[in-house]
């Protein structure tokens, strides 16, 4: 009898260990540059549908590349979700990501997919301005509607934007301005020096200035349209404008990390994010989804009516180090 009890206990322990190992295997570690509420909704739905738990860390685009590069010898995550496409290209060029021919890739237009399959676009988001209407009334400050407006004397120290060294959003602004000025870098940097007089501080994250503006901490912010639209829909007292003299846009992307610890589940998450269930969640963030499976959400702004610069994410990635060095020397060093 005792032998039977001991045997039963051993069997139970083995089953428990196997079950525990099985549960432990059904996880995937991810870095994300999406806003935390969006990432939470997305990954919880993935877990609900697949049973795979996503252990995720939210980082700005610049922080993500820096962390992935620092961990290159011992990768800690398997997938990077969201973040400006230029930095996914940067990660590819540094040998930090891996190609993947997803069965869902066909839902994304060719121009937003890496030909070598290292990254794929999720959505686009144009650069915009917003103003806190309470602060604008108090200061008699109008909503800037162009880049020419935002460097006028009345905006001195009343605008906030991210640091291009840590934020893909802000680096996108730098390359946008180069194109606004006819691909003349010197003219663009002369403008950035004028813009610096309007800036009270440079934040780490690209979405932070809009949040600061929403609570009235700063009257004006530069960031991505979708972040601002969401703040306004949720009740923030802000008004929004897309620069009439030209704007650029991010292509938020998705990449598998090279030698990630959970490659199989990483690919499962990659495929799922390109599907309708995930795309419908992403669209609720007021972005412009690229997937033909997504259900668009009304933002009040038409992409087709904006004056868009000739965006070239590959060029932006190739010239990033040089342009950031110049920005740091000519602008950042004085901060």
CSV table of C-alpha atoms in Angstrom, one decimal:
chain,number,residue,atom,x,y,z
A,1,UNK,CA,0.0,0.0,0.0
A,2,UNK,CA,2.8,2.4,1.0
A,3,UNK,CA,4.5,1.6,-2.3
A,4,UNK,CA,1.4,2.5,-4.2
A,5,UNK,CA,1.0,5.8,-2.3
A,6,UNK,CA,4.7,6.7,-3.0
A,7,UNK,CA,4.3,5.8,-6.6
A,8,UNK,CA,1.1,7.9,-6.9
A,9,UNK,CA,3.0,10.9,-5.3
A,10,UNK,CA,5.9,10.5,-7.7
A,11,UNK,CA,3.5,10.4,-10.7
A,12,UNK,CA,1.7,13.5,-9.4
A,13,UNK,CA,5.0,15.3,-9.0
A,14,UNK,CA,6.1,14.4,-12.5
A,15,UNK,CA,2.8,15.5,-14.0
A,16,UNK,CA,3.0,18.8,-12.0
A,17,UNK,CA,6.6,19.4,-13.3
A,18,UNK,CA,5.6,18.6,-16.9
A,19,UNK,CA,2.6,20.9,-16.7
A,20,UNK,CA,4.7,23.6,-15.1
A,21,UNK,CA,7.4,23.3,-17.8
A,22,UNK,CA,4.6,23.3,-20.5
A,23,UNK,CA,3.1,26.5,-19.0
A,24,UNK,CA,6.6,28.1,-18.8
A,25,UNK,CA,7.2,27.3,-22.4
A,26,UNK,CA,4.1,29.1,-23.5
A,27,UNK,CA,5.5,32.6,-23.1
A,28,UNK,CA,7.3,35.1,-25.4
A,29,UNK,CA,9.3,38.1,-24.4
A,30,UNK,CA,8.7,41.3,-26.3
A,31,UNK,CA,9.9,44.9,-26.5
A,32,UNK,CA,7.3,47.4,-27.6
A,33,UNK,CA,7.3,51.0,-28.5
A,34,UNK,CA,3.5,51.2,-28.6
A,35,UNK,CA,1.8,53.2,-25.8
A,36,UNK,CA,1.4,51.1,-22.7
A,37,UNK,CA,-2.5,50.9,-22.8
A,38,UNK,CA,-2.4,49.8,-26.4
A,39,UNK,CA,0.4,47.3,-25.8
A,40,UNK,CA,-1.5,45.9,-22.8
A,41,UNK,CA,-4.8,45.5,-24.8
A,42,UNK,CA,-2.9,43.9,-27.7
A,43,UNK,CA,-0.9,41.4,-25.7
A,44,UNK,CA,-3.8,40.4,-23.4
A,45,UNK,CA,-5.9,39.6,-26.5
A,46,UNK,CA,-3.1,37.5,-28.0
A,47,UNK,CA,-2.9,35.6,-24.7
A,48,UNK,CA,-6.7,35.2,-24.7
A,49,UNK,CA,-6.7,33.8,-28.2
A,50,UNK,CA,-3.6,31.6,-28.0
A,51,UNK,CA,-2.8,30.9,-24.4
A,52,UNK,CA,0.7,32.4,-24.9
A,53,UNK,CA,1.7,35.0,-22.3
A,54,UNK,CA,3.6,38.0,-23.5
A,55,UNK,CA,6.2,39.4,-21.1
A,56,UNK,CA,6.7,42.8,-22.4
A,57,UNK,CA,8.7,46.0,-21.7
A,58,UNK,CA,7.8,49.4,-23.1
A,59,UNK,CA,10.7,51.4,-24.6
A,60,UNK,CA,11.1,54.4,-26.8
A,61,UNK,CA,12.4,53.6,-30.3
A,62,UNK,CA,15.9,54.8,-29.5
A,63,UNK,CA,15.9,53.0,-26.2
A,64,UNK,CA,14.8,49.8,-27.9
A,65,UNK,CA,17.6,49.8,-30.4
A,66,UNK,CA,20.2,50.6,-27.7
A,67,UNK,CA,18.9,47.8,-25.5
A,68,UNK,CA,18.7,45.2,-28.2
A,69,UNK,CA,22.2,46.1,-29.3
A,70,UNK,CA,23.5,45.9,-25.7
A,71,UNK,CA,22.0,42.4,-25.4
A,72,UNK,CA,23.2,41.2,-28.8
A,73,UNK,CA,25.4,38.5,-27.3
A,74,UNK,CA,22.6,37.3,-25.1
A,75,UNK,CA,19.2,38.4,-26.5
A,76,UNK,CA,16.5,38.8,-23.8
A,77,UNK,CA,13.5,39.3,-26.1
A,78,UNK,CA,12.2,37.6,-29.3
A,79,UNK,CA,10.2,40.4,-31.0
A,80,UNK,CA,10.1,44.2,-31.2
A,81,UNK,CA,6.5,45.5,-31.7
A,82,UNK,CA,6.0,49.1,-33.0
A,83,UNK,CA,8.4,51.9,-33.2
A,84,UNK,CA,9.4,54.2,-36.0
A,85,UNK,CA,10.4,52.2,-39.1
A,86,UNK,CA,13.7,54.0,-39.6
A,87,UNK,CA,15.0,52.5,-36.4
A,88,UNK,CA,13.8,49.0,-37.4
A,89,UNK,CA,16.0,49.6,-40.5
A,90,UNK,CA,18.8,50.7,-38.2
A,91,UNK,CA,18.4,47.5,-36.2
A,92,UNK,CA,18.5,45.5,-39.4
A,93,UNK,CA,21.7,47.2,-40.5
A,94,UNK,CA,23.3,46.5,-37.1
A,95,UNK,CA,22.5,42.8,-37.5
A,96,UNK,CA,20.1,42.8,-34.6
A,97,UNK,CA,17.0,41.4,-36.3
A,98,UNK,CA,16.1,38.3,-38.3
A,99,UNK,CA,14.2,37.8,-41.6
A,100,UNK,CA,10.8,36.2,-41.4
A,101,UNK,CA,8.5,35.4,-44.3
A,102,UNK,CA,5.2,35.7,-42.4
A,103,UNK,CA,2.2,34.0,-44.0
A,104,UNK,CA,0.3,37.2,-43.1
A,105,UNK,CA,2.7,39.6,-44.8
A,106,UNK,CA,0.5,39.9,-48.0
A,107,UNK,CA,-2.0,42.0,-46.0
A,108,UNK,CA,0.6,44.9,-46.0
A,109,UNK,CA,1.3,46.9,-49.2
A,110,UNK,CA,4.7,46.2,-50.8
A,111,UNK,CA,6.2,49.7,-50.2
A,112,UNK,CA,5.8,49.2,-46.4
A,113,UNK,CA,7.6,45.8,-46.3
A,114,UNK,CA,11.4,45.2,-46.3
A,115,UNK,CA,12.3,43.4,-49.5
A,116,UNK,CA,14.6,41.1,-47.4
A,117,UNK,CA,11.7,40.5,-44.9
A,118,UNK,CA,13.5,41.9,-41.9
A,119,UNK,CA,10.7,44.3,-40.9
A,120,UNK,CA,7.1,45.0,-41.9
A,121,UNK,CA,5.0,48.1,-41.5
A,122,UNK,CA,1.9,48.2,-39.2
A,123,UNK,CA,0.5,51.7,-39.5
A,124,UNK,CA,1.5,55.3,-40.5
A,125,UNK,CA,1.2,58.4,-38.4
A,126,UNK,CA,1.9,62.0,-39.6
A,127,UNK,CA,3.6,64.6,-37.5
A,128,UNK,CA,1.3,67.3,-36.1
A,129,UNK,CA,1.0,70.2,-33.6
A,130,UNK,CA,-1.4,70.5,-30.7
A,131,UNK,CA,-2.2,73.4,-28.3
A,132,UNK,CA,-3.9,73.4,-24.9
A,133,UNK,CA,-7.0,75.6,-25.4
A,134,UNK,CA,-7.0,76.7,-21.8
A,135,UNK,CA,-3.4,77.8,-21.9
A,136,UNK,CA,-3.9,79.4,-25.4
A,137,UNK,CA,-6.8,81.5,-24.1
A,138,UNK,CA,-4.8,82.5,-21.0
A,139,UNK,CA,-1.7,83.5,-23.2
A,140,UNK,CA,-3.7,84.7,-26.2
A,141,UNK,CA,-1.7,82.2,-28.2
A,142,UNK,CA,-3.1,80.8,-31.5
A,143,UNK,CA,-2.7,77.3,-32.7
A,144,UNK,CA,0.3,77.1,-35.0
A,145,UNK,CA,-0.7,75.6,-38.4
A,146,UNK,CA,2.7,75.6,-40.1
A,147,UNK,CA,6.4,75.2,-39.4
A,148,UNK,CA,6.8,78.9,-40.2
A,149,UNK,CA,4.3,79.7,-37.4
A,150,UNK,CA,5.9,77.7,-34.6
A,151,UNK,CA,9.2,79.6,-34.7
A,152,UNK,CA,7.5,83.0,-34.3
A,153,UNK,CA,8.6,85.0,-31.1
A,154,UNK,CA,5.3,84.5,-29.3
A,155,UNK,CA,6.1,80.7,-29.1
A,156,UNK,CA,9.4,81.2,-27.3
A,157,UNK,CA,9.8,78.4,-24.6
A,158,UNK,CA,6.1,77.5,-25.1
A,159,UNK,CA,6.7,74.3,-27.3
A,160,UNK,CA,7.8,70.8,-26.3
A,161,UNK,CA,9.1,68.0,-28.5
A,162,UNK,CA,11.2,64.9,-27.9
A,163,UNK,CA,15.0,64.6,-28.3
A,164,UNK,CA,15.9,63.0,-31.7
A,165,UNK,CA,18.6,61.0,-30.0
A,166,UNK,CA,16.1,59.0,-28.0
A,167,UNK,CA,12.9,59.4,-30.0
A,168,UNK,CA,12.1,58.1,-33.4
A,169,UNK,CA,9.3,60.7,-33.5
A,170,UNK,CA,11.8,63.6,-33.1
A,171,UNK,CA,14.2,62.2,-35.6
A,172,UNK,CA,11.4,61.9,-38.0
A,173,UNK,CA,10.8,65.6,-37.5
A,174,UNK,CA,14.4,66.4,-38.3
A,175,UNK,CA,14.3,64.4,-41.6
A,176,UNK,CA,10.9,65.9,-42.4
A,177,UNK,CA,12.3,69.4,-42.1
A,178,UNK,CA,15.2,68.6,-44.5
A,179,UNK,CA,12.5,67.7,-47.1
A,180,UNK,CA,10.4,70.7,-46.3
A,181,UNK,CA,13.4,72.8,-47.1
A,182,UNK,CA,14.0,71.1,-50.5
A,183,UNK,CA,16.5,68.5,-49.2
A,184,UNK,CA,18.8,71.4,-48.1
A,185,UNK,CA,20.3,70.2,-44.8
A,186,UNK,CA,21.9,73.6,-43.9
A,187,UNK,CA,18.5,75.4,-44.3
A,188,UNK,CA,16.8,72.7,-42.2
A,189,UNK,CA,19.4,73.0,-39.4
A,190,UNK,CA,19.2,76.8,-39.5
A,191,UNK,CA,15.4,76.3,-38.9
A,192,UNK,CA,16.0,73.8,-36.1
A,193,UNK,CA,18.2,76.4,-34.3
A,194,UNK,CA,15.3,78.8,-34.6
A,195,UNK,CA,12.9,76.1,-33.4
A,196,UNK,CA,15.2,75.5,-30.4
A,197,UNK,CA,14.2,79.0,-29.1
A,198,UNK,CA,10.6,77.9,-29.0
A,199,UNK,CA,11.4,74.6,-27.2
A,200,UNK,CA,11.3,74.6,-23.4
A,201,UNK,CA,12.6,71.1,-23.1
A,202,UNK,CA,13.3,67.9,-25.1
A,203,UNK,CA,11.7,64.8,-23.7
A,204,UNK,CA,12.9,61.2,-24.0
A,205,UNK,CA,9.7,59.8,-25.5
A,206,UNK,CA,7.9,61.1,-28.6
A,207,UNK,CA,4.5,60.8,-27.0
A,208,UNK,CA,5.4,62.7,-23.8
A,209,UNK,CA,5.0,66.3,-25.2
A,210,UNK,CA,1.4,65.7,-26.2
A,211,UNK,CA,0.6,64.3,-22.8
A,212,UNK,CA,2.3,67.3,-21.2
A,213,UNK,CA,0.2,69.6,-23.4
A,214,UNK,CA,-3.0,67.8,-22.6
A,215,UNK,CA,-2.6,68.6,-18.8
A,216,UNK,CA,-1.5,72.2,-19.5
A,217,UNK,CA,2.1,71.8,-18.5
A,218,UNK,CA,3.2,73.3,-21.8
A,219,UNK,CA,1.0,75.2,-24.2
A,220,UNK,CA,2.1,73.6,-27.5
A,221,UNK,CA,3.5,70.2,-28.5
A,222,UNK,CA,4.9,68.5,-31.5
A,223,UNK,CA,4.3,64.8,-32.0
A,224,UNK,CA,2.3,62.2,-33.9
A,225,UNK,CA,-1.3,63.0,-34.9
A,226,UNK,CA,-2.8,59.7,-33.6
A,227,UNK,CA,-1.4,60.3,-30.1
A,228,UNK,CA,-3.0,63.8,-30.1
A,229,UNK,CA,-6.3,62.7,-31.5
A,230,UNK,CA,-6.6,60.0,-28.8
A,231,UNK,CA,-5.9,62.6,-26.1
A,232,UNK,CA,-8.6,64.9,-27.5
A,233,UNK,CA,-11.2,62.1,-27.9
A,234,UNK,CA,-10.6,61.2,-24.2
A,235,UNK,CA,-11.4,64.7,-23.2
A,236,UNK,CA,-8.1,66.7,-23.2
A,237,UNK,CA,-8.7,70.4,-24.0
A,238,UNK,CA,-6.5,70.5,-27.1
A,239,UNK,CA,-6.8,71.5,-30.7
A,240,UNK,CA,-4.7,69.9,-33.4
A,241,UNK,CA,-3.2,71.0,-36.8
A,242,UNK,CA,-1.1,69.2,-39.4
A,243,UNK,CA,1.7,71.5,-40.7
A,244,UNK,CA,0.4,73.1,-43.9
A,245,UNK,CA,3.9,73.6,-45.3
A,246,UNK,CA,4.6,69.9,-45.2
A,247,UNK,CA,4.7,66.9,-42.9
A,248,UNK,CA,6.4,63.6,-42.6
A,249,UNK,CA,5.1,60.4,-41.1
A,250,UNK,CA,6.3,57.4,-39.2
A,251,UNK,CA,5.8,53.9,-40.5
A,252,UNK,CA,5.5,51.9,-37.2
A,253,UNK,CA,7.0,48.5,-37.8
A,254,UNK,CA,7.5,45.0,-36.5
A,255,UNK,CA,10.7,42.9,-36.4
A,256,UNK,CA,11.8,39.6,-35.0
A,257,UNK,CA,15.0,39.8,-33.0
A,258,UNK,CA,18.0,37.7,-34.0
A,259,UNK,CA,18.6,34.7,-31.8
A,260,UNK,CA,15.7,35.6,-29.5
A,261,UNK,CA,14.9,33.1,-26.7
A,262,UNK,CA,11.4,32.2,-27.9
A,263,UNK,CA,11.6,32.2,-31.7
A,264,UNK,CA,8.5,29.9,-32.3
A,265,UNK,CA,6.2,31.9,-30.1
A,266,UNK,CA,7.8,35.1,-31.5
A,267,UNK,CA,6.7,34.1,-35.0
A,268,UNK,CA,3.2,33.2,-33.7
A,269,UNK,CA,2.9,36.7,-32.2
A,270,UNK,CA,4.3,38.3,-35.4
A,271,UNK,CA,1.7,36.5,-37.5
A,272,UNK,CA,-1.1,37.4,-35.1
A,273,UNK,CA,-0.3,41.1,-35.0
A,274,UNK,CA,-0.7,41.2,-38.8
A,275,UNK,CA,-4.2,39.7,-38.5
A,276,UNK,CA,-7.6,41.4,-38.2
A,277,UNK,CA,-8.0,40.9,-34.5
A,278,UNK,CA,-4.8,42.8,-33.7
A,279,UNK,CA,-5.2,45.3,-36.4
A,280,UNK,CA,-8.7,46.3,-35.2
A,281,UNK,CA,-7.2,46.9,-31.7
A,282,UNK,CA,-4.3,49.0,-33.2
A,283,UNK,CA,-6.8,51.0,-35.3
A,284,UNK,CA,-8.5,52.2,-32.1
A,285,UNK,CA,-5.4,54.2,-31.4
A,286,UNK,CA,-6.5,56.5,-34.3
A,287,UNK,CA,-3.5,55.5,-36.4
A,288,UNK,CA,-3.8,54.8,-40.2
A,289,UNK,CA,-3.4,51.0,-40.3
A,290,UNK,CA,-1.6,49.5,-43.4
A,291,UNK,CA,-3.3,46.1,-43.3
A,292,UNK,CA,-6.1,45.5,-45.7
A,293,UNK,CA,-7.7,43.5,-42.8
A,294,UNK,CA,-8.0,46.5,-40.5
A,295,UNK,CA,-11.3,48.4,-39.9
A,296,UNK,CA,-10.3,52.1,-40.2
A,297,UNK,CA,-11.3,54.5,-37.3
A,298,UNK,CA,-12.3,58.1,-38.1
A,299,UNK,CA,-9.8,60.7,-36.9
A,300,UNK,CA,-11.2,63.8,-38.5
A,301,UNK,CA,-8.0,64.1,-40.7
A,302,UNK,CA,-7.6,62.8,-44.2
A,303,UNK,CA,-4.1,61.5,-45.1
A,304,UNK,CA,-4.8,62.2,-48.8
A,305,UNK,CA,-5.4,65.9,-48.1
A,306,UNK,CA,-2.2,66.5,-46.2
A,307,UNK,CA,0.9,68.0,-47.8
A,308,UNK,CA,3.3,65.1,-47.4
A,309,UNK,CA,7.0,65.2,-47.9
A,310,UNK,CA,8.7,62.5,-50.0
A,311,UNK,CA,9.4,60.1,-47.1
A,312,UNK,CA,12.4,57.8,-47.5
A,313,UNK,CA,12.9,55.6,-44.4
A,314,UNK,CA,15.9,53.8,-45.9
A,315,UNK,CA,17.8,57.1,-46.4
A,316,UNK,CA,16.7,58.3,-42.9
A,317,UNK,CA,18.2,55.1,-41.4
A,318,UNK,CA,21.4,55.3,-43.3
A,319,UNK,CA,22.0,59.0,-42.4
A,320,UNK,CA,20.8,58.8,-38.8
A,321,UNK,CA,24.2,58.7,-37.1
A,322,UNK,CA,25.5,61.7,-39.1
A,323,UNK,CA,22.4,63.8,-38.6
A,324,UNK,CA,22.2,63.1,-34.9
A,325,UNK,CA,25.8,64.0,-34.5
A,326,UNK,CA,25.1,67.3,-36.2
A,327,UNK,CA,22.0,68.0,-34.1
A,328,UNK,CA,23.9,67.2,-30.9
A,329,UNK,CA,26.8,69.5,-31.8
A,330,UNK,CA,24.7,72.4,-33.2
A,331,UNK,CA,21.6,72.2,-30.9
A,332,UNK,CA,21.8,69.6,-28.2
A,333,UNK,CA,25.2,70.7,-26.8
A,334,UNK,CA,23.8,74.0,-25.7
A,335,UNK,CA,21.0,72.4,-23.6
